[in-house]
Structures are given as C-alpha cells and as structure tokens.
Coordinates of C-alpha atoms in Angstrom, one line a residue:
M1 CA 166.3 32.9 9.6
N2 CA 166.5 31.4 13.1
I3 CA 167.4 34.9 14.6
L4 CA 163.8 36.0 13.7
R5 CA 162.0 33.1 15.3
H6 CA 160.8 35.1 18.2
V7 CA 159.5 38.0 16.1
E8 CA 155.7 38.2 15.9
L9 CA 154.8 39.5 12.5
T10 CA 152.0 41.8 13.8
R11 CA 154.4 43.5 16.2
V12 CA 156.7 44.8 13.5
F13 CA 156.6 48.3 12.1
F14 CA 158.2 48.6 8.7
V15 CA 159.7 52.1 8.3
D16 CA 161.3 54.2 5.6
I17 CA 162.3 57.9 5.6
E18 CA 163.0 60.3 2.8
T19 CA 165.4 63.1 3.4
V20 CA 166.5 66.1 1.4
P21 CA 169.1 68.9 1.9
G22 CA 167.8 71.4 4.5
H23 CA 167.9 74.2 2.0
A24 CA 167.2 74.3 -1.8
S25 CA 170.9 75.2 -2.5
H26 CA 174.1 76.0 -0.8
A27 CA 173.6 79.7 -1.4
E28 CA 170.5 79.6 0.8
L29 CA 172.4 78.2 3.8
P30 CA 172.9 80.8 6.6
A31 CA 176.5 82.0 6.6
V32 CA 177.4 80.2 9.8
H33 CA 176.1 76.9 8.3
Q34 CA 178.0 77.5 5.1
A35 CA 181.2 77.6 7.2
L36 CA 180.2 74.5 9.1
W37 CA 179.4 72.7 5.8
Q38 CA 182.8 73.6 4.4
K39 CA 184.6 72.1 7.4
F40 CA 182.4 69.1 7.3
C41 CA 183.1 68.5 3.6
D42 CA 186.8 69.0 4.1
K43 CA 186.8 65.8 6.2
R44 CA 183.9 63.8 4.8
H45 CA 184.4 64.5 1.1
A46 CA 188.1 65.1 0.8
R47 CA 188.4 62.9 -2.2
E48 CA 185.7 64.5 -4.1
L49 CA 187.1 68.0 -3.4
A50 CA 190.5 66.8 -4.6
E51 CA 188.9 65.6 -7.8
G52 CA 187.6 69.1 -8.4
Q53 CA 184.1 69.2 -7.0
S54 CA 183.1 72.2 -5.0
H55 CA 181.6 72.6 -1.5
E56 CA 178.6 74.2 -3.2
A57 CA 178.0 71.3 -5.6
L58 CA 178.5 68.7 -2.9
F59 CA 175.6 70.2 -0.9
R60 CA 173.3 68.2 -3.2
N61 CA 174.2 65.3 -0.8
G62 CA 173.3 67.3 2.3
G63 CA 170.2 65.2 2.8
L64 CA 172.3 62.2 3.7
Y65 CA 173.4 63.9 6.9
A66 CA 171.2 64.7 9.8
E67 CA 173.2 67.8 10.6
F68 CA 172.4 69.4 7.2
G69 CA 169.3 67.6 5.9
K70 CA 165.7 67.3 6.9
V71 CA 163.0 64.6 6.9
V72 CA 160.2 65.2 4.5
C73 CA 158.4 61.9 4.6
I74 CA 158.2 58.9 7.0
S75 CA 156.1 55.9 5.9
V76 CA 155.2 53.1 8.2
G77 CA 153.5 49.8 7.5
F78 CA 152.3 47.0 9.7
F79 CA 150.5 43.7 9.5
R80 CA 147.2 43.4 11.3
L81 CA 145.1 40.3 11.9
L82 CA 141.5 40.9 10.7
P83 CA 138.4 39.5 12.4
D84 CA 138.1 36.8 9.6
E85 CA 141.7 35.8 10.6
T86 CA 143.2 37.1 7.3
L87 CA 146.1 39.5 7.3
E88 CA 146.0 43.2 6.3
F89 CA 149.1 45.3 5.6
R90 CA 148.2 48.9 6.4
T91 CA 150.4 51.8 5.4
K92 CA 150.5 55.4 6.6
S93 CA 152.7 58.3 5.8
F94 CA 153.7 61.4 7.6
A95 CA 154.8 64.1 5.2
D96 CA 155.0 67.9 5.2
D97 CA 157.2 70.8 4.3
D98 CA 157.5 71.4 8.0
E99 CA 159.9 68.8 9.3
C100 CA 158.8 69.1 12.9
T101 CA 155.2 68.3 11.9
V102 CA 156.5 65.1 10.2
L103 CA 158.6 64.0 13.1
G104 CA 155.9 65.0 15.7
G105 CA 153.3 62.9 13.9
F106 CA 155.4 59.9 13.7
A107 CA 156.7 60.2 17.3
S108 CA 153.0 60.5 18.6
F109 CA 152.2 57.3 16.6
L110 CA 155.2 55.5 18.0
Q111 CA 155.0 56.8 21.6
R112 CA 152.4 54.3 22.7
Y113 CA 154.6 51.2 21.8
A114 CA 157.3 49.8 24.0
P115 CA 160.4 48.2 22.4
Y116 CA 160.9 44.5 22.5
G117 CA 163.4 43.2 24.9
P118 CA 163.8 39.7 26.5
S119 CA 162.7 39.8 30.2
R120 CA 166.0 38.6 31.6
Y121 CA 168.5 40.5 29.4
A122 CA 166.8 43.7 28.4
K123 CA 169.2 46.7 28.4
L124 CA 166.5 49.3 27.8
D125 CA 164.5 50.3 30.8
T126 CA 161.4 50.7 28.5
A127 CA 161.8 47.2 26.9
R128 CA 159.2 44.5 27.4
P129 CA 159.0 40.9 26.2
D130 CA 155.7 41.7 24.5
G131 CA 157.1 44.9 22.9
H132 CA 157.3 45.9 19.3
F133 CA 160.0 46.0 16.6
L134 CA 161.1 48.5 13.9
C135 CA 162.3 47.2 10.6
A136 CA 164.0 49.3 7.9
H137 CA 166.5 48.6 5.1
N138 CA 169.8 50.0 6.3
G139 CA 167.9 51.3 9.3
R140 CA 170.7 50.8 11.8
E141 CA 173.1 52.9 9.7
F142 CA 170.7 55.5 8.6
D143 CA 167.0 55.8 9.4
Y144 CA 166.9 55.2 13.1
G145 CA 169.8 57.5 14.0
Y146 CA 168.7 60.2 11.6
L147 CA 165.2 60.3 13.1
G148 CA 166.6 60.5 16.7
R149 CA 169.0 63.4 15.8
R150 CA 166.4 65.4 13.9
M151 CA 163.9 64.9 16.8
L152 CA 166.5 66.4 19.1
I153 CA 167.0 69.3 16.7
C154 CA 163.3 69.9 16.6
G155 CA 163.2 69.8 20.4
Q156 CA 160.9 66.8 20.5
T157 CA 160.6 64.0 22.9
I158 CA 162.1 60.8 21.4
P159 CA 159.7 57.8 21.6
P160 CA 161.1 54.8 23.5
M161 CA 161.7 52.7 20.4
L162 CA 164.1 55.3 19.1
D163 CA 165.6 56.5 22.4
V164 CA 168.6 54.3 22.2
A165 CA 171.6 56.7 22.5
G166 CA 174.5 55.2 24.4
H167 CA 173.4 51.6 24.0
R168 CA 175.4 49.0 22.0
P169 CA 173.9 47.7 18.8
W170 CA 173.6 44.1 20.1
D171 CA 171.6 45.3 23.1
L172 CA 168.8 46.6 20.8
P173 CA 167.0 43.5 19.4
H174 CA 163.9 45.6 18.6
L175 CA 165.8 47.4 15.8
L176 CA 165.6 45.1 12.8
D177 CA 167.4 45.8 9.5
T178 CA 167.0 43.9 6.3
M179 CA 170.4 44.9 5.0
D180 CA 172.1 44.0 8.3
L181 CA 170.4 40.6 8.3
W182 CA 171.5 40.0 4.7
K183 CA 175.2 40.4 5.6
F184 CA 175.3 37.1 7.7
G185 CA 178.2 38.7 9.6
D186 CA 180.0 39.9 6.5
N187 CA 180.7 43.6 6.7
K188 CA 181.0 43.7 2.9
G189 CA 177.5 42.5 2.4
H190 CA 175.9 45.9 1.6
I191 CA 172.9 45.6 -0.8
T192 CA 170.3 47.9 -2.1
L193 CA 166.7 47.3 -1.5
A194 CA 166.0 47.3 -5.2
L195 CA 168.6 44.5 -5.8
L196 CA 167.4 42.5 -2.8
A197 CA 163.8 42.8 -4.0
G198 CA 164.9 41.7 -7.5
L199 CA 166.6 38.6 -6.1
F200 CA 163.4 37.6 -4.4
G201 CA 161.1 38.3 -7.4
I202 CA 159.5 41.3 -5.7
P203 CA 158.5 44.3 -7.9
S204 CA 161.1 47.1 -7.7
P205 CA 160.2 50.0 -5.4
K206 CA 162.4 52.2 -7.6
D207 CA 160.2 52.0 -10.8
D208 CA 159.6 55.8 -10.7
I209 CA 162.3 57.7 -8.8
D210 CA 165.1 56.5 -6.5
G211 CA 166.9 58.1 -3.5
A212 CA 169.1 60.2 -5.7
D213 CA 166.1 61.9 -7.2
V214 CA 164.3 62.8 -3.9
G215 CA 166.0 66.2 -3.4
H216 CA 165.3 67.4 -7.0
T217 CA 161.7 66.1 -6.8
Y218 CA 161.2 68.0 -3.6
W219 CA 163.1 71.3 -4.1
V220 CA 162.7 71.7 -7.9
K221 CA 159.6 69.8 -8.9
K222 CA 157.9 70.4 -5.5
D223 CA 156.1 67.1 -5.8
L224 CA 155.9 65.8 -2.2
A225 CA 153.0 63.4 -3.2
R226 CA 155.4 61.6 -5.6
I227 CA 157.9 61.2 -2.7
V228 CA 155.2 59.8 -0.5
S229 CA 154.3 57.2 -3.1
Y230 CA 157.9 56.2 -3.5
C231 CA 158.4 55.9 0.2
E232 CA 155.4 53.7 0.6
K233 CA 156.7 51.4 -2.1
D234 CA 159.9 51.0 -0.1
I235 CA 158.1 49.8 3.1
I236 CA 156.0 47.3 1.0
A237 CA 159.2 45.9 -0.5
T238 CA 160.9 45.8 2.9
A239 CA 157.9 43.9 4.4
R240 CA 158.0 41.4 1.5
V241 CA 161.7 40.9 2.0
F242 CA 161.1 40.3 5.7
L243 CA 158.6 37.6 4.8
H244 CA 161.2 35.9 2.6
Y245 CA 163.6 36.0 5.5
T246 CA 161.1 34.3 7.8
G247 CA 160.1 31.6 5.2
R248 CA 156.6 33.0 4.8
K249 CA 156.8 34.6 1.4
E250 CA 153.6 33.0 0.2
L251 CA 151.6 35.0 2.9
W252 CA 151.8 38.2 0.7
D253 CA 149.4 36.8 -1.9
L254 CA 146.8 36.5 0.9
V255 CA 147.4 39.9 2.4
T256 CA 144.9 42.8 2.0
L257 CA 146.9 46.0 1.2
T258 CA 145.2 49.0 2.9
P259 CA 146.9 52.3 2.3
T260 CA 145.9 55.3 4.4
P261 CA 145.5 58.2 1.9
W262 CA 148.0 61.0 2.4
R263 CA 146.8 64.5 1.9
P264 CA 148.9 67.7 2.2
A265 CA 148.1 69.8 5.2
P266 CA 146.0 72.9 4.4
R267 CA 148.0 76.1 4.4
M268 CA 146.7 79.2 6.1
Q269 CA 146.5 82.2 3.8
V270 CA 147.6 85.6 5.1
L271 CA 145.1 88.3 4.0
A272 CA 146.6 91.6 3.0

C-alpha cells in the first residue's frame, strides 16, 4: 500500500483493548445509571427493544460503550531492531480489575512518544516528522476513542498520541487502522480481524474466545489471564496483517517473538 510508504516499522505500536460492562449485571448498576442506560438503549437499541429484548438483557453489550463499560486489558506490541540486525516483536499487556490502573500504566508507557505528523502539514501541536504511530483493527471507530473517554472518566492525563479530540480524521496520520485501510474508500468494507487473518493465511486470534465471550470470561469465570492471552493474539495478528499491507509478509518468519509475562497485581489483605 502506497499510503504506508512513509511508515517506519519500528515506530508503530500495535494496540488492542478488551472491554466489559462496567458492572457484572444491570441489577448492580447504581439507580441513576440504570435510568441513563434505559434512555441510552431507547435510542441506540430501539430495534432490539421492539423485538422483545429488555434493557436488562441488553446490558450484556454495555462493554461496547465507553459510557457504560470499562477497559480490563490493553495489549501493545512493537518491532525492535536487535544488535545483530534481526527483528524482535515484543508484547506487553496492562491488565487489572482496577481500570484506572490499566489506563494509567498504558498512558505512562505512551506518554514519552510524540505522534507522527509531516513537518509542513501537521495539525497536532505535539506531532513530529520522526514521531510514532498507533495501529489497531477498527481502532479509529473503537479503541482510540474508547481509551480517550475512559481516561477522562478516570481523571487521567491523555497522552499526546490519543489526545486528538476536535481534530478531523484525515489530520491524524499517526492513527493507523487495518480495517480502515482494507476499505479502500468503500464504507461497506467492514471486516473482522479473524476473517482478514484467514485471507492472509495467518493463524486465527480467535482460537479460544472471541469478543462476545470477554464479558462472561471476566465477570463469571473471573479469568483475566485468559483475556490477556486473547488480547495479545490480536496484536500479533494485527502486526502480521500490517506486514502483508506493506508487502513484507515474509519478515514474520525471521522475527523473534518476545512476550513480556503478565502477572496479576498482588492484593492487599485486610486483617480483622
């Protein structure tokens, strides 16, 4: 893809997030939020309500909306040139039951990097021609905005690469999106990451759970480690799709995959 000709591979952070409803069930929502959810559903899910679904049942989709969900995992991966001039793909995940801990860890990681922007036409004050990129599948319609909104709710400083409110999409060249690129200007070109991976002969990242299972896996099975594993598979698949887009798919066979082990944060015990 000619549009990616200026993108240096080692300056791209591949990102995926996993979100769940902010509470285990509709019944656990504070009363004021139950009323807000009802009004929200009346507009957003009018068809489902007309078909007989209830506001309570529809809350299982609460994780799709930054206003009613929370981020439980953010995985990031990046290529790094090793001293022997081979490539490493390193992965790291931020995951915790405390959403603000997840967002804070990722924001601290990202804070040090300026967004890419051409020197003559950059619209972001923080953009630099030697800046970095984010890349996610459907990131422009989901991940990037969700992260910014939840950081605001947590009262956190938004790192420069995500602090894009008020800017037009075409003024943000540092926000790459493998779904958006697949569209080739066609608004009907939506495609799942699993299908895109399958078309390119990349192992499916959905071989265990998929997005529809994340809420149940978190709230019912309480298996955050499984969600972390799933999220990291997504960034690996996204990075490999990106290599196909840039005509360098053969590089993956030469890459050293280096995961940073994720461990749940220790919990303080309250002594009686």
